[in-house]
PDB file of C-alpha atoms and ligand atoms in Angstrom:
ATOM      1  CA  MET A 183      16.222  -7.415   8.872  1.00 97.00           C
ATOM      2  CA  LYS A 184      17.465  -8.510   5.449  1.00 98.00           C
ATOM      3  CA  ILE A 185      15.701  -6.772   2.574  1.00 98.00           C
ATOM      4  CA  GLY A 186      16.027  -7.750  -1.100  1.00 98.00           C
ATOM      5  CA  ILE A 187      15.165  -5.444  -4.006  1.00 98.00           C
ATOM      6  CA  VAL A 188      13.773  -6.929  -7.228  1.00 98.00           C
ATOM      7  CA  GLY A 189      14.267  -4.687 -10.280  1.00 98.00           C
ATOM      8  CA  CYS A 190      17.112  -3.046  -8.388  1.00 98.00           C
ATOM      9  CA  ALA A 191      18.655  -1.240 -11.377  1.00 98.00           C
ATOM     10  CA  GLY A 192      15.456   0.713 -12.111  1.00 97.00           C
ATOM     11  CA  ARG A 193      14.837   4.330 -11.107  1.00 95.00           C
ATOM     12  CA  MET A 194      13.047   3.210  -7.935  1.00 96.00           C
ATOM     13  CA  GLY A 195      15.208   0.111  -7.462  1.00 98.00           C
ATOM     14  CA  ARG A 196      18.313   2.236  -6.898  1.00 97.00           C
ATOM     15  CA  MET A 197      16.465   4.547  -4.494  1.00 97.00           C
ATOM     16  CA  LEU A 198      15.177   1.518  -2.605  1.00 98.00           C
ATOM     17  CA  MET A 199      18.680   0.092  -2.174  1.00 98.00           C
ATOM     18  CA  GLU A 200      19.867   3.475  -0.833  1.00 97.00           C
ATOM     19  CA  ALA A 201      16.898   3.587   1.552  1.00 98.00           C
ATOM     20  CA  VAL A 202      17.644   0.087   2.868  1.00 98.00           C
ATOM     21  CA  LEU A 203      21.299   1.015   3.429  1.00 97.00           C
ATOM     22  CA  ALA A 204      20.245   4.184   5.301  1.00 97.00           C
ATOM     23  CA  ALA A 205      17.600   2.506   7.505  1.00 97.00           C
ATOM     24  CA  GLU A 206      18.513   1.435  11.014  1.00 95.00           C
ATOM     25  CA  GLY A 207      18.250  -2.316  11.611  1.00 94.00           C
ATOM     26  CA  CYS A 208      18.193  -3.170   7.894  1.00 97.00           C
ATOM     27  CA  ALA A 209      20.711  -4.916   5.670  1.00 97.00           C
ATOM     28  CA  LEU A 210      20.645  -5.196   1.898  1.00 97.00           C
ATOM     29  CA  ALA A 211      20.244  -8.885   1.003  1.00 97.00           C
ATOM     30  CA  GLY A 212      20.879  -8.270  -2.708  1.00 97.00           C
ATOM     31  CA  GLY A 213      18.876  -7.546  -5.812  1.00 98.00           C
ATOM     32  CA  THR A 214      17.617  -8.946  -9.073  1.00 98.00           C
ATOM     33  CA  GLU A 215      17.197  -7.663 -12.580  1.00 98.00           C
ATOM     34  CA  ARG A 216      15.692  -8.980 -15.810  1.00 96.00           C
ATOM     35  CA  PRO A 217      17.763 -11.797 -17.334  1.00 94.00           C
ATOM     36  CA  GLY A 218      20.083 -10.162 -19.865  1.00 95.00           C
ATOM     37  CA  SER A 219      20.283  -6.850 -17.984  1.00 97.00           C
ATOM     38  CA  ASP A 220      23.777  -5.281 -17.752  1.00 96.00           C
ATOM     39  CA  ALA A 221      23.383  -5.125 -13.971  1.00 97.00           C
ATOM     40  CA  VAL A 222      23.255  -8.925 -13.523  1.00 97.00           C
ATOM     41  CA  GLY A 223      26.442 -10.321 -11.983  1.00 97.00           C
ATOM     42  CA  ARG A 224      27.539  -6.943 -10.593  1.00 96.00           C
ATOM     43  CA  ASP A 225      27.657  -5.896  -6.958  1.00 96.00           C
ATOM     44  CA  ALA A 226      24.859  -3.542  -5.839  1.00 96.00           C
ATOM     45  CA  GLY A 227      27.467  -1.156  -4.420  1.00 95.00           C
ATOM     46  CA  GLU A 228      29.036  -0.776  -7.851  1.00 95.00           C
ATOM     47  CA  LEU A 229      25.641   0.255  -9.260  1.00 94.00           C
ATOM     48  CA  LEU A 230      25.277   2.883  -6.533  1.00 96.00           C
ATOM     49  CA  GLY A 231      28.864   4.133  -6.872  1.00 95.00           C
ATOM     50  CA  ARG A 232      29.608   3.032  -3.295  1.00 93.00           C
ATOM     51  CA  GLY A 233      32.222   0.299  -3.784  1.00 91.00           C
ATOM     52  CA  ASP A 234      31.708  -3.360  -2.912  1.00 92.00           C
ATOM     53  CA  LEU A 235      28.723  -4.015  -0.578  1.00 93.00           C
ATOM     54  CA  ASP A 236      28.793  -7.810  -0.822  1.00 92.00           C
ATOM     55  CA  ALA A 237      25.231  -7.729  -2.223  1.00 94.00           C
ATOM     56  CA  LEU A 238      25.041  -9.447  -5.582  1.00 93.00           C
ATOM     57  CA  ILE A 239      22.596  -8.610  -8.359  1.00 97.00           C
ATOM     58  CA  GLY A 240      21.242 -11.828  -9.832  1.00 98.00           C
ATOM     59  CA  ASP A 241      18.493 -12.895 -12.203  1.00 97.00           C
ATOM     60  CA  ASP A 242      17.056 -15.633  -9.981  1.00 97.00           C
ATOM     61  CA  PRO A 243      14.321 -14.104  -7.791  1.00 98.00           C
ATOM     62  CA  ARG A 244      13.698 -17.381  -5.917  1.00 98.00           C
ATOM     63  CA  ARG A 245      17.205 -17.249  -4.512  1.00 97.00           C
ATOM     64  CA  LEU A 246      16.685 -13.638  -3.406  1.00 98.00           C
ATOM     65  CA  PHE A 247      13.431 -14.508  -1.621  1.00 98.00           C
ATOM     66  CA  GLU A 248      15.126 -17.418   0.152  1.00 98.00           C
ATOM     67  CA  THR A 249      17.913 -15.200   1.468  1.00 97.00           C
ATOM     68  CA  SER A 250      15.740 -12.188   2.459  1.00 98.00           C
ATOM     69  CA  ASP A 251      13.234 -11.477   5.259  1.00 98.00           C
ATOM     70  CA  ALA A 252      11.351  -9.083   2.995  1.00 98.00           C
ATOM     71  CA  VAL A 253      11.423  -8.244  -0.692  1.00 98.00           C
ATOM     72  CA  ILE A 254      10.451  -4.881  -2.185  1.00 98.00           C
ATOM     73  CA  ASP A 255       9.064  -4.857  -5.725  1.00 98.00           C
ATOM     74  CA  PHE A 256       8.777  -1.710  -7.870  1.00 98.00           C
ATOM     75  CA  THR A 257       9.031  -3.378 -11.286  1.00 98.00           C
ATOM     76  CA  ALA A 258       6.351  -4.163 -13.884  1.00 97.00           C
ATOM     77  CA  PRO A 259       3.021  -6.036 -13.571  1.00 97.00           C
ATOM     78  CA  ALA A 260       4.171  -9.355 -15.119  1.00 97.00           C
ATOM     79  CA  ALA A 261       7.215  -9.477 -12.825  1.00 98.00           C
ATOM     80  CA  THR A 262       5.107  -8.581  -9.780  1.00 98.00           C
ATOM     81  CA  VAL A 263       2.784 -11.559 -10.420  1.00 98.00           C
ATOM     82  CA  LEU A 264       5.812 -13.858 -10.464  1.00 98.00           C
ATOM     83  CA  HIS A 265       7.187 -12.304  -7.279  1.00 98.00           C
ATOM     84  CA  ALA A 266       3.817 -12.669  -5.526  1.00 98.00           C
ATOM     85  CA  ALA A 267       3.922 -16.436  -6.152  1.00 98.00           C
ATOM     86  CA  LEU A 268       7.459 -16.624  -4.742  1.00 98.00           C
ATOM     87  CA  ALA A 269       6.466 -14.638  -1.634  1.00 98.00           C
ATOM     88  CA  ALA A 270       3.597 -17.067  -1.031  1.00 98.00           C
ATOM     89  CA  GLU A 271       5.885 -20.095  -1.452  1.00 98.00           C
ATOM     90  CA  THR A 272       8.674 -18.787   0.765  1.00 98.00           C
ATOM     91  CA  GLY A 273       6.486 -16.940   3.326  1.00 98.00           C
ATOM     92  CA  ARG A 274       8.529 -13.747   2.998  1.00 98.00           C
ATOM     93  CA  VAL A 275       7.109 -10.238   3.442  1.00 98.00           C
ATOM     94  CA  LEU A 276       6.358  -8.638   0.066  1.00 98.00           C
ATOM     95  CA  VAL A 277       6.090  -4.873  -0.430  1.00 98.00           C
ATOM     96  CA  VAL A 278       4.656  -3.922  -3.838  1.00 98.00           C
ATOM     97  CA  GLY A 279       4.812  -0.451  -5.358  1.00 97.00           C
ATOM     98  CA  THR A 280       4.349  -1.484  -9.003  1.00 97.00           C
ATOM     99  CA  THR A 281       1.410   0.357 -10.566  1.00 92.00           C
ATOM    100  CA  GLY A 282      -0.812  -0.469 -13.522  1.00 91.00           C
ATOM    101  CA  LEU A 283      -1.725  -3.931 -12.162  1.00 95.00           C
ATOM    102  CA  SER A 284      -4.793  -5.509 -13.804  1.00 96.00           C
ATOM    103  CA  LYS A 285      -7.600  -6.992 -11.711  1.00 95.00           C
ATOM    104  CA  ASP A 286      -6.123 -10.407 -12.483  1.00 97.00           C
ATOM    105  CA  ALA A 287      -2.652  -9.370 -11.278  1.00 98.00           C
ATOM    106  CA  GLU A 288      -4.227  -7.938  -8.115  1.00 97.00           C
ATOM    107  CA  ALA A 289      -5.939 -11.295  -7.559  1.00 98.00           C
ATOM    108  CA  HIS A 290      -2.465 -12.890  -7.542  1.00 98.00           C
ATOM    109  CA  LEU A 291      -1.393 -10.428  -4.838  1.00 98.00           C
ATOM    110  CA  GLN A 292      -4.494 -11.281  -2.819  1.00 98.00           C
ATOM    111  CA  ALA A 293      -3.698 -15.009  -3.179  1.00 98.00           C
ATOM    112  CA  ALA A 294      -0.158 -14.390  -1.886  1.00 98.00           C
ATOM    113  CA  ALA A 295      -1.591 -12.303   0.974  1.00 98.00           C
ATOM    114  CA  ASP A 296      -3.579 -15.341   2.145  1.00 98.00           C
ATOM    115  CA  ARG A 297      -0.216 -16.908   3.003  1.00 98.00           C
ATOM    116  CA  THR A 298       2.150 -14.063   3.880  1.00 98.00           C
ATOM    117  CA  PRO A 299       2.063 -10.327   4.723  1.00 98.00           C
ATOM    118  CA  VAL A 300       1.832  -8.194   1.562  1.00 98.00           C
ATOM    119  CA  VAL A 301       1.838  -4.391   1.622  1.00 98.00           C
ATOM    120  CA  TYR A 302       0.522  -2.935  -1.646  1.00 97.00           C
ATOM    121  CA  ALA A 303       0.191   0.795  -2.194  1.00 95.00           C
ATOM    122  CA  PRO A 304       0.053   2.923  -5.319  1.00 87.00           C
ATOM    123  CA  ASN A 305       2.076   5.529  -3.426  1.00 90.00           C
ATOM    124  CA  PHE A 306       4.326   4.929  -0.432  1.00 95.00           C
ATOM    125  CA  SER A 307       4.836   8.583   0.554  1.00 94.00           C
ATOM    126  CA  VAL A 308       3.543   9.573   3.964  1.00 92.00           C
ATOM    127  CA  GLY A 309       2.102  12.819   2.534  1.00 94.00           C
ATOM    128  CA  ILE A 310       0.040  11.024  -0.127  1.00 94.00           C
ATOM    129  CA  THR A 311      -1.175   8.471   2.391  1.00 95.00           C
ATOM    130  CA  LEU A 312      -2.455  11.372   4.495  1.00 94.00           C
ATOM    131  CA  LEU A 313      -4.013  12.929   1.356  1.00 96.00           C
ATOM    132  CA  MET A 314      -5.918   9.653   0.776  1.00 95.00           C
ATOM    133  CA  ALA A 315      -7.391   9.825   4.280  1.00 95.00           C
ATOM    134  CA  LEU A 316      -8.257  13.555   3.879  1.00 97.00           C
ATOM    135  CA  THR A 317      -9.863  12.888   0.471  1.00 98.00           C
ATOM    136  CA  GLU A 318     -12.104  10.167   1.878  1.00 98.00           C
ATOM    137  CA  ARG A 319     -13.174  12.433   4.731  1.00 97.00           C
ATOM    138  CA  ALA A 320     -13.753  15.496   2.500  1.00 98.00           C
ATOM    139  CA  ALA A 321     -15.828  13.436   0.027  1.00 98.00           C
ATOM    140  CA  ALA A 322     -17.990  12.141   2.880  1.00 98.00           C
ATOM    141  CA  ILE A 323     -18.550  15.627   4.334  1.00 98.00           C
ATOM    142  CA  LEU A 324     -19.085  17.548   1.077  1.00 98.00           C
ATOM    143  CA  GLY A 325     -21.389  15.081  -0.693  1.00 95.00           C
ATOM    144  CA  ASP A 326     -22.145  15.073  -4.425  1.00 94.00           C
ATOM    145  CA  ASP A 327     -23.071  18.768  -4.698  1.00 97.00           C
ATOM    146  CA  TYR A 328     -19.296  18.990  -5.058  1.00 98.00           C
ATOM    147  CA  ASP A 329     -17.919  17.577  -8.334  1.00 98.00           C
ATOM    148  CA  ILE A 330     -14.712  15.602  -7.786  1.00 98.00           C
ATOM    149  CA  GLU A 331     -11.915  15.963 -10.341  1.00 98.00           C
ATOM    150  CA  ILE A 332      -8.467  14.448  -9.859  1.00 98.00           C
ATOM    151  CA  VAL A 333      -5.556  15.967 -11.786  1.00 98.00           C
ATOM    152  CA  GLU A 334      -2.115  14.384 -11.896  1.00 98.00           C
ATOM    153  CA  MET A 335       1.198  15.113 -13.582  1.00 98.00           C
ATOM    154  CA  HIS A 336       4.213  12.834 -13.952  1.00 97.00           C
ATOM    155  CA  HIS A 337       7.488  12.673 -15.889  1.00 96.00           C
ATOM    156  CA  ARG A 338       7.556  11.768 -19.565  1.00 97.00           C
ATOM    157  CA  HIS A 339       8.710   8.155 -18.959  1.00 95.00           C
ATOM    158  CA  LYS A 340       5.605   7.025 -17.060  1.00 94.00           C
ATOM    159  CA  VAL A 341       3.777   4.293 -18.990  1.00 92.00           C
ATOM    160  CA  ASP A 342       0.384   4.009 -17.232  1.00 92.00           C
ATOM    161  CA  ALA A 343      -2.422   6.581 -16.930  1.00 96.00           C
ATOM    162  CA  PRO A 344      -4.123   7.774 -14.836  1.00 97.00           C
ATOM    163  CA  SER A 345      -1.431   7.166 -12.229  1.00 95.00           C
ATOM    164  CA  GLY A 346      -2.000   4.426  -9.656  1.00 92.00           C
ATOM    165  CA  THR A 347      -2.025   7.174  -7.031  1.00 93.00           C
ATOM    166  CA  ALA A 348      -4.729   9.140  -8.845  1.00 97.00           C
ATOM    167  CA  LEU A 349      -6.859   5.983  -9.019  1.00 96.00           C
ATOM    168  CA  GLY A 350      -6.158   5.355  -5.315  1.00 93.00           C
ATOM    169  CA  LEU A 351      -7.352   8.906  -4.546  1.00 97.00           C
ATOM    170  CA  GLY A 352     -10.436   8.207  -6.673  1.00 98.00           C
ATOM    171  CA  ARG A 353     -11.114   5.047  -4.682  1.00 96.00           C
ATOM    172  CA  ALA A 354     -10.736   6.996  -1.431  1.00 96.00           C
ATOM    173  CA  ALA A 355     -13.222   9.634  -2.677  1.00 98.00           C
ATOM    174  CA  ALA A 356     -15.661   6.923  -3.825  1.00 98.00           C
ATOM    175  CA  LYS A 357     -15.359   5.217  -0.445  1.00 98.00           C
ATOM    176  CA  GLY A 358     -16.184   8.516   1.281  1.00 98.00           C
ATOM    177  CA  ARG A 359     -19.369   8.646  -0.821  1.00 98.00           C
ATOM    178  CA  ALA A 360     -20.075   4.934  -0.278  1.00 98.00           C
ATOM    179  CA  VAL A 361     -20.002   4.103  -4.014  1.00 98.00           C
ATOM    180  CA  ALA A 362     -17.730   1.909  -6.171  1.00 98.00           C
ATOM    181  CA  LEU A 363     -15.195   3.924  -8.208  1.00 98.00           C
ATOM    182  CA  ASP A 364     -15.637   1.900 -11.405  1.00 96.00           C
ATOM    183  CA  GLY A 365     -19.350   2.744 -11.433  1.00 97.00           C
ATOM    184  CA  VAL A 366     -18.731   6.512 -11.445  1.00 98.00           C
ATOM    185  CA  TRP A 367     -15.298   7.191 -12.919  1.00 98.00           C
ATOM    186  CA  CYS A 368     -14.457   9.038 -16.120  1.00 98.00           C
ATOM    187  CA  LYS A 369     -10.774   8.355 -16.837  1.00 97.00           C
ATOM    188  CA  SER A 370     -10.462  10.759 -19.786  1.00 97.00           C
ATOM    189  CA  ARG A 371     -12.635  13.077 -21.897  1.00 97.00           C
ATOM    190  CA  ASP A 372     -12.524  13.847 -25.596  1.00 97.00           C
ATOM    191  CA  GLY A 373     -14.941  15.378 -28.093  1.00 98.00           C
ATOM    192  CA  HIS A 374     -18.642  15.934 -27.451  1.00 97.00           C
ATOM    193  CA  THR A 375     -18.944  14.442 -23.992  1.00 96.00           C
ATOM    194  CA  GLY A 376     -22.266  15.978 -22.963  1.00 97.00           C
ATOM    195  CA  ALA A 377     -22.778  17.593 -19.553  1.00 98.00           C
ATOM    196  CA  ARG A 378     -21.025  16.191 -16.525  1.00 98.00           C
ATOM    197  CA  PRO A 379     -23.170  13.546 -14.771  1.00 98.00           C
ATOM    198  CA  ARG A 380     -23.818  14.176 -11.083  1.00 97.00           C
ATOM    199  CA  GLY A 381     -21.651  11.961  -8.879  1.00 98.00           C
ATOM    200  CA  GLU A 382     -19.001  11.387 -11.538  1.00 98.00           C
ATOM    201  CA  ILE A 383     -15.354  11.224 -10.403  1.00 98.00           C
ATOM    202  CA  GLY A 384     -13.209  12.616 -13.219  1.00 98.00           C
ATOM    203  CA  PHE A 385      -9.499  12.229 -13.967  1.00 98.00           C
ATOM    204  CA  ALA A 386      -7.098  14.351 -16.014  1.00 98.00           C
ATOM    205  CA  THR A 387      -3.573  13.237 -16.871  1.00 98.00           C
ATOM    206  CA  LEU A 388      -0.577  15.442 -17.695  1.00 98.00           C
ATOM    207  CA  ARG A 389       2.835  14.065 -18.738  1.00 98.00           C
ATOM    208  CA  GLY A 390       6.132  15.869 -19.178  1.00 98.00           C
ATOM    209  CA  GLY A 391       9.697  16.544 -18.137  1.00 98.00           C
ATOM    210  CA  ASP A 392      10.994  15.143 -14.890  1.00 96.00           C
ATOM    211  CA  VAL A 393       7.951  15.716 -12.642  1.00 97.00           C
ATOM    212  CA  VAL A 394       8.182  13.173  -9.811  1.00 94.00           C
ATOM    213  CA  GLY A 395       4.442  13.246  -9.036  1.00 95.00           C
ATOM    214  CA  ASP A 396       1.829  15.993  -8.516  1.00 97.00           C
ATOM    215  CA  HIS A 397      -1.752  15.188  -7.484  1.00 98.00           C
ATOM    216  CA  THR A 398      -4.687  17.517  -6.845  1.00 98.00           C
ATOM    217  CA  VAL A 399      -8.159  16.448  -5.747  1.00 98.00           C
ATOM    218  CA  MET A 400     -10.741  19.156  -6.492  1.00 98.00           C
ATOM    219  CA  PHE A 401     -14.177  19.432  -4.980  1.00 98.00           C
ATOM    220  CA  ALA A 402     -15.989  21.989  -7.163  1.00 98.00           C
ATOM    221  CA  ALA A 403     -19.435  23.280  -6.232  1.00 98.00           C
ATOM    222  CA  GLU A 404     -21.441  26.307  -7.261  1.00 98.00           C
ATOM    223  CA  GLY A 405     -19.789  29.223  -5.469  1.00 98.00           C
ATOM    224  CA  GLU A 406     -16.690  27.524  -4.076  1.00 98.00           C
ATOM    225  CA  ARG A 407     -13.949  25.003  -4.703  1.00 98.00           C
ATOM    226  CA  VAL A 408     -11.790  23.005  -2.303  1.00 98.00           C
ATOM    227  CA  GLU A 409      -8.444  21.695  -3.600  1.00 98.00           C
ATOM    228  CA  LEU A 410      -6.161  19.235  -1.831  1.00 98.00           C
ATOM    229  CA  THR A 411      -2.696  19.059  -3.392  1.00 98.00           C
ATOM    230  CA  HIS A 412       0.439  17.008  -2.883  1.00 97.00           C
ATOM    231  CA  LYS A 413       3.708  17.464  -4.764  1.00 97.00           C
ATOM    232  CA  ALA A 414       6.572  15.011  -4.525  1.00 94.00           C
ATOM    233  CA  SER A 415       9.973  16.495  -5.337  1.00 94.00           C
ATOM    234  CA  SER A 416      12.111  13.388  -4.740  1.00 93.00           C
ATOM    235  CA  ARG A 417      11.505   9.691  -5.345  1.00 91.00           C
ATOM    236  CA  ALA A 418      13.351   9.055  -2.086  1.00 94.00           C
ATOM    237  CA  VAL A 419      10.051   9.555  -0.196  1.00 95.00           C
ATOM    238  CA  PHE A 420       8.533   6.481  -1.886  1.00 95.00           C
ATOM    239  CA  ALA A 421      11.600   4.370  -1.123  1.00 98.00           C
ATOM    240  CA  LYS A 422      11.707   5.471   2.514  1.00 96.00           C
ATOM    241  CA  GLY A 423       8.008   4.658   2.919  1.00 96.00           C
ATOM    242  CA  ALA A 424       8.424   1.225   1.317  1.00 98.00           C
ATOM    243  CA  VAL A 425      11.262   0.312   3.703  1.00 98.00           C
ATOM    244  CA  ARG A 426       9.127   1.521   6.620  1.00 97.00           C
ATOM    245  CA  ALA A 427       6.329  -0.752   5.332  1.00 98.00           C
ATOM    246  CA  ALA A 428       8.687  -3.767   5.157  1.00 98.00           C
ATOM    247  CA  LEU A 429       9.834  -3.210   8.764  1.00 98.00           C
ATOM    248  CA  TRP A 430       6.205  -2.803   9.922  1.00 97.00           C
ATOM    249  CA  ALA A 431       4.978  -5.946   8.116  1.00 98.00           C
ATOM    250  CA  HIS A 432       7.703  -8.220   9.466  1.00 97.00           C
ATOM    251  CA  GLY A 433       6.057 -10.563  11.990  1.00 97.00           C
ATOM    252  CA  LYS A 434       2.476  -9.512  11.073  1.00 98.00           C
ATOM    253  CA  PRO A 435      -0.086 -12.199  10.176  1.00 98.00           C
ATOM    254  CA  PRO A 436      -0.713 -12.913   6.482  1.00 98.00           C
ATOM    255  CA  GLY A 437      -2.896 -10.265   4.854  1.00 98.00           C
ATOM    256  CA  LEU A 438      -3.090  -7.569   2.205  1.00 98.00           C
ATOM    257  CA  TYR A 439      -2.129  -4.301   3.884  1.00 98.00           C
ATOM    258  CA  THR A 440      -1.949  -0.733   2.609  1.00 94.00           C
ATOM    259  CA  MET A 441       0.248   2.206   3.580  1.00 95.00           C
ATOM    260  CA  ARG A 442      -2.704   3.502   5.607  1.00 93.00           C
ATOM    261  CA  ASP A 443      -2.401   0.374   7.787  1.00 96.00           C
ATOM    262  CA  VAL A 444       1.346   1.013   8.140  1.00 97.00           C
ATOM    263  CA  LEU A 445       0.712   4.584   9.361  1.00 95.00           C
ATOM    264  CA  GLY A 446      -2.337   3.632  11.437  1.00 93.00           C
ATOM    265  CA  LEU A 447      -4.593   6.010   9.445  1.00 88.00           C
TER     266      LEU A 447
HETATM  267  P1  NAD B 538      11.970   1.521 -14.148  1.00 82.85           P
HETATM  268  O1  NAD B 538      11.558   1.068 -15.510  1.00 82.85           O
HETATM  269  O2  NAD B 538      13.053   2.538 -14.013  1.00 82.85           O
HETATM  270  O3  NAD B 538      12.368   0.256 -13.249  1.00 82.85           O
HETATM  271  C1  NAD B 538      11.758  -0.995 -13.309  1.00 82.85           C
HETATM  272  C2  NAD B 538      12.864  -2.027 -13.207  1.00 82.85           C
HETATM  273  O4  NAD B 538      12.283  -3.326 -13.077  1.00 82.85           O
HETATM  274  C3  NAD B 538      13.757  -2.050 -14.460  1.00 82.85           C
HETATM  275  O5  NAD B 538      15.110  -1.939 -14.068  1.00 82.85           O
HETATM  276  C4  NAD B 538      13.440  -3.412 -15.074  1.00 82.85           C
HETATM  277  O6  NAD B 538      14.554  -3.981 -15.738  1.00 82.85           O
HETATM  278  C5  NAD B 538      13.076  -4.204 -13.824  1.00 82.85           C
HETATM  279  N1  NAD B 538      12.349  -5.441 -14.144  1.00 82.85           N
HETATM  280  C6  NAD B 538      11.344  -5.627 -15.038  1.00 82.85           C
HETATM  281  N2  NAD B 538      10.987  -6.927 -15.062  1.00 82.85           N
HETATM  282  C7  NAD B 538      11.775  -7.566 -14.168  1.00 82.85           C
HETATM  283  C8  NAD B 538      11.895  -8.911 -13.734  1.00 82.85           C
HETATM  284  N3  NAD B 538      11.121  -9.884 -14.245  1.00 82.85           N
HETATM  285  N4  NAD B 538      12.808  -9.212 -12.784  1.00 82.85           N
HETATM  286  C9  NAD B 538      13.602  -8.246 -12.265  1.00 82.85           C
HETATM  287  N5  NAD B 538      13.540  -6.953 -12.638  1.00 82.85           N
HETATM  288  C10 NAD B 538      12.643  -6.620 -13.574  1.00 82.85           C
HETATM  289  O7  NAD B 538      10.617   2.061 -13.462  1.00 82.85           O
HETATM  290  P2  NAD B 538      10.464   2.897 -12.109  1.00 82.85           P
HETATM  291  O8  NAD B 538      10.286   4.346 -12.437  1.00 82.85           O
HETATM  292  O9  NAD B 538      11.515   2.488 -11.139  1.00 82.85           O
HETATM  293  O10 NAD B 538       9.023   2.396 -11.631  1.00 82.85           O
HETATM  294  C11 NAD B 538       8.767   1.022 -11.396  1.00 82.85           C
HETATM  295  C12 NAD B 538       7.322   0.848 -10.941  1.00 82.85           C
HETATM  296  O11 NAD B 538       7.130   1.484  -9.670  1.00 82.85           O
HETATM  297  C13 NAD B 538       6.285   1.496 -11.875  1.00 82.85           C
HETATM  298  O12 NAD B 538       5.134   0.666 -11.906  1.00 82.85           O
HETATM  299  C14 NAD B 538       5.976   2.819 -11.201  1.00 82.85           C
HETATM  300  O13 NAD B 538       4.710   3.340 -11.549  1.00 82.85           O
HETATM  301  C15 NAD B 538       6.015   2.373  -9.760  1.00 82.85           C
HETATM  302  N6  NAD B 538       6.190   3.442  -8.758  1.00 82.85           N
HETATM  303  C16 NAD B 538       5.461   3.314  -7.625  1.00 82.85           C
HETATM  304  C17 NAD B 538       5.620   4.208  -6.586  1.00 82.85           C
HETATM  305  C18 NAD B 538       4.868   3.977  -5.305  1.00 82.85           C
HETATM  306  O14 NAD B 538       5.068   4.723  -4.320  1.00 82.85           O
HETATM  307  N7  NAD B 538       4.036   2.938  -5.231  1.00 82.85           N
HETATM  308  C19 NAD B 538       6.518   5.285  -6.715  1.00 82.85           C
HETATM  309  C20 NAD B 538       7.255   5.396  -7.909  1.00 82.85           C
HETATM  310  C21 NAD B 538       7.090   4.459  -8.925  1.00 82.85           C
END
């Protein structure tokens, strides 16, 4: 299976190329970068310090879609919208890890998913996907006597907050309680906030250093507290999960899938 990586010179882009090269039955179709990027025109192998791999980095995503069976996108929201349109036109599998997508950008992904398989997850690690399922179940069992707070920490370069994963965990908790997250969330607190409303799902964001991604979901009641925690120590887990998602989606009917579908959770 030929897999192309858009945004291949990014932190995740490089990891994704390594993951494709390491995966059985996969070949690297090539990559793209923003027009004007230093990486354009170079061989992907050169970028990875591996010598020539015969996989060119271009700035024309249409060409990459046409020569790939699946394309993996961990870029930025505006680029992801463009890539979703190309996936729909070419019928290629699209795996999206970009976070911070607006409702409008997500609607573009849904439109592409009407025509081709799209896997979209705020976090492609197997551990976090399991944490999502556990969070939904715990929220359903514990009920709203237990206040839910979600705390996350990421490296200093991260540009969106709360993290897409934290919001995904919030959605899982809200689903467990059969409510909509945007009706009950509190994404940050400052100043005189008043007492905590019952049923609220709160978020707290920490940023610093090189933290790959820590998430804790707390269920705090009078007399006890349950905490579910996941800590990622290498970005390689996201890349490995995304390649697994691309292999799983190949040959599936059009649709918008999540990592929980990929793992059968
Ligand atoms: P990064 O800034 O290092 O990489 C993004 C790359 O995309 C850059 O190289 C940039 O030049 C490139 N790019 C931007 N616009 C482009 C375009 N139009 N065409 C081609 N390339 C383009 O960022 P990163 O740390 O690699 O993260 C990228 C995204 O992935 C972020 O949204 C991040 O939150 C998300 N992420 C998701 C997961 C997950 O499991 N879902 C895990 C880690 C990071």
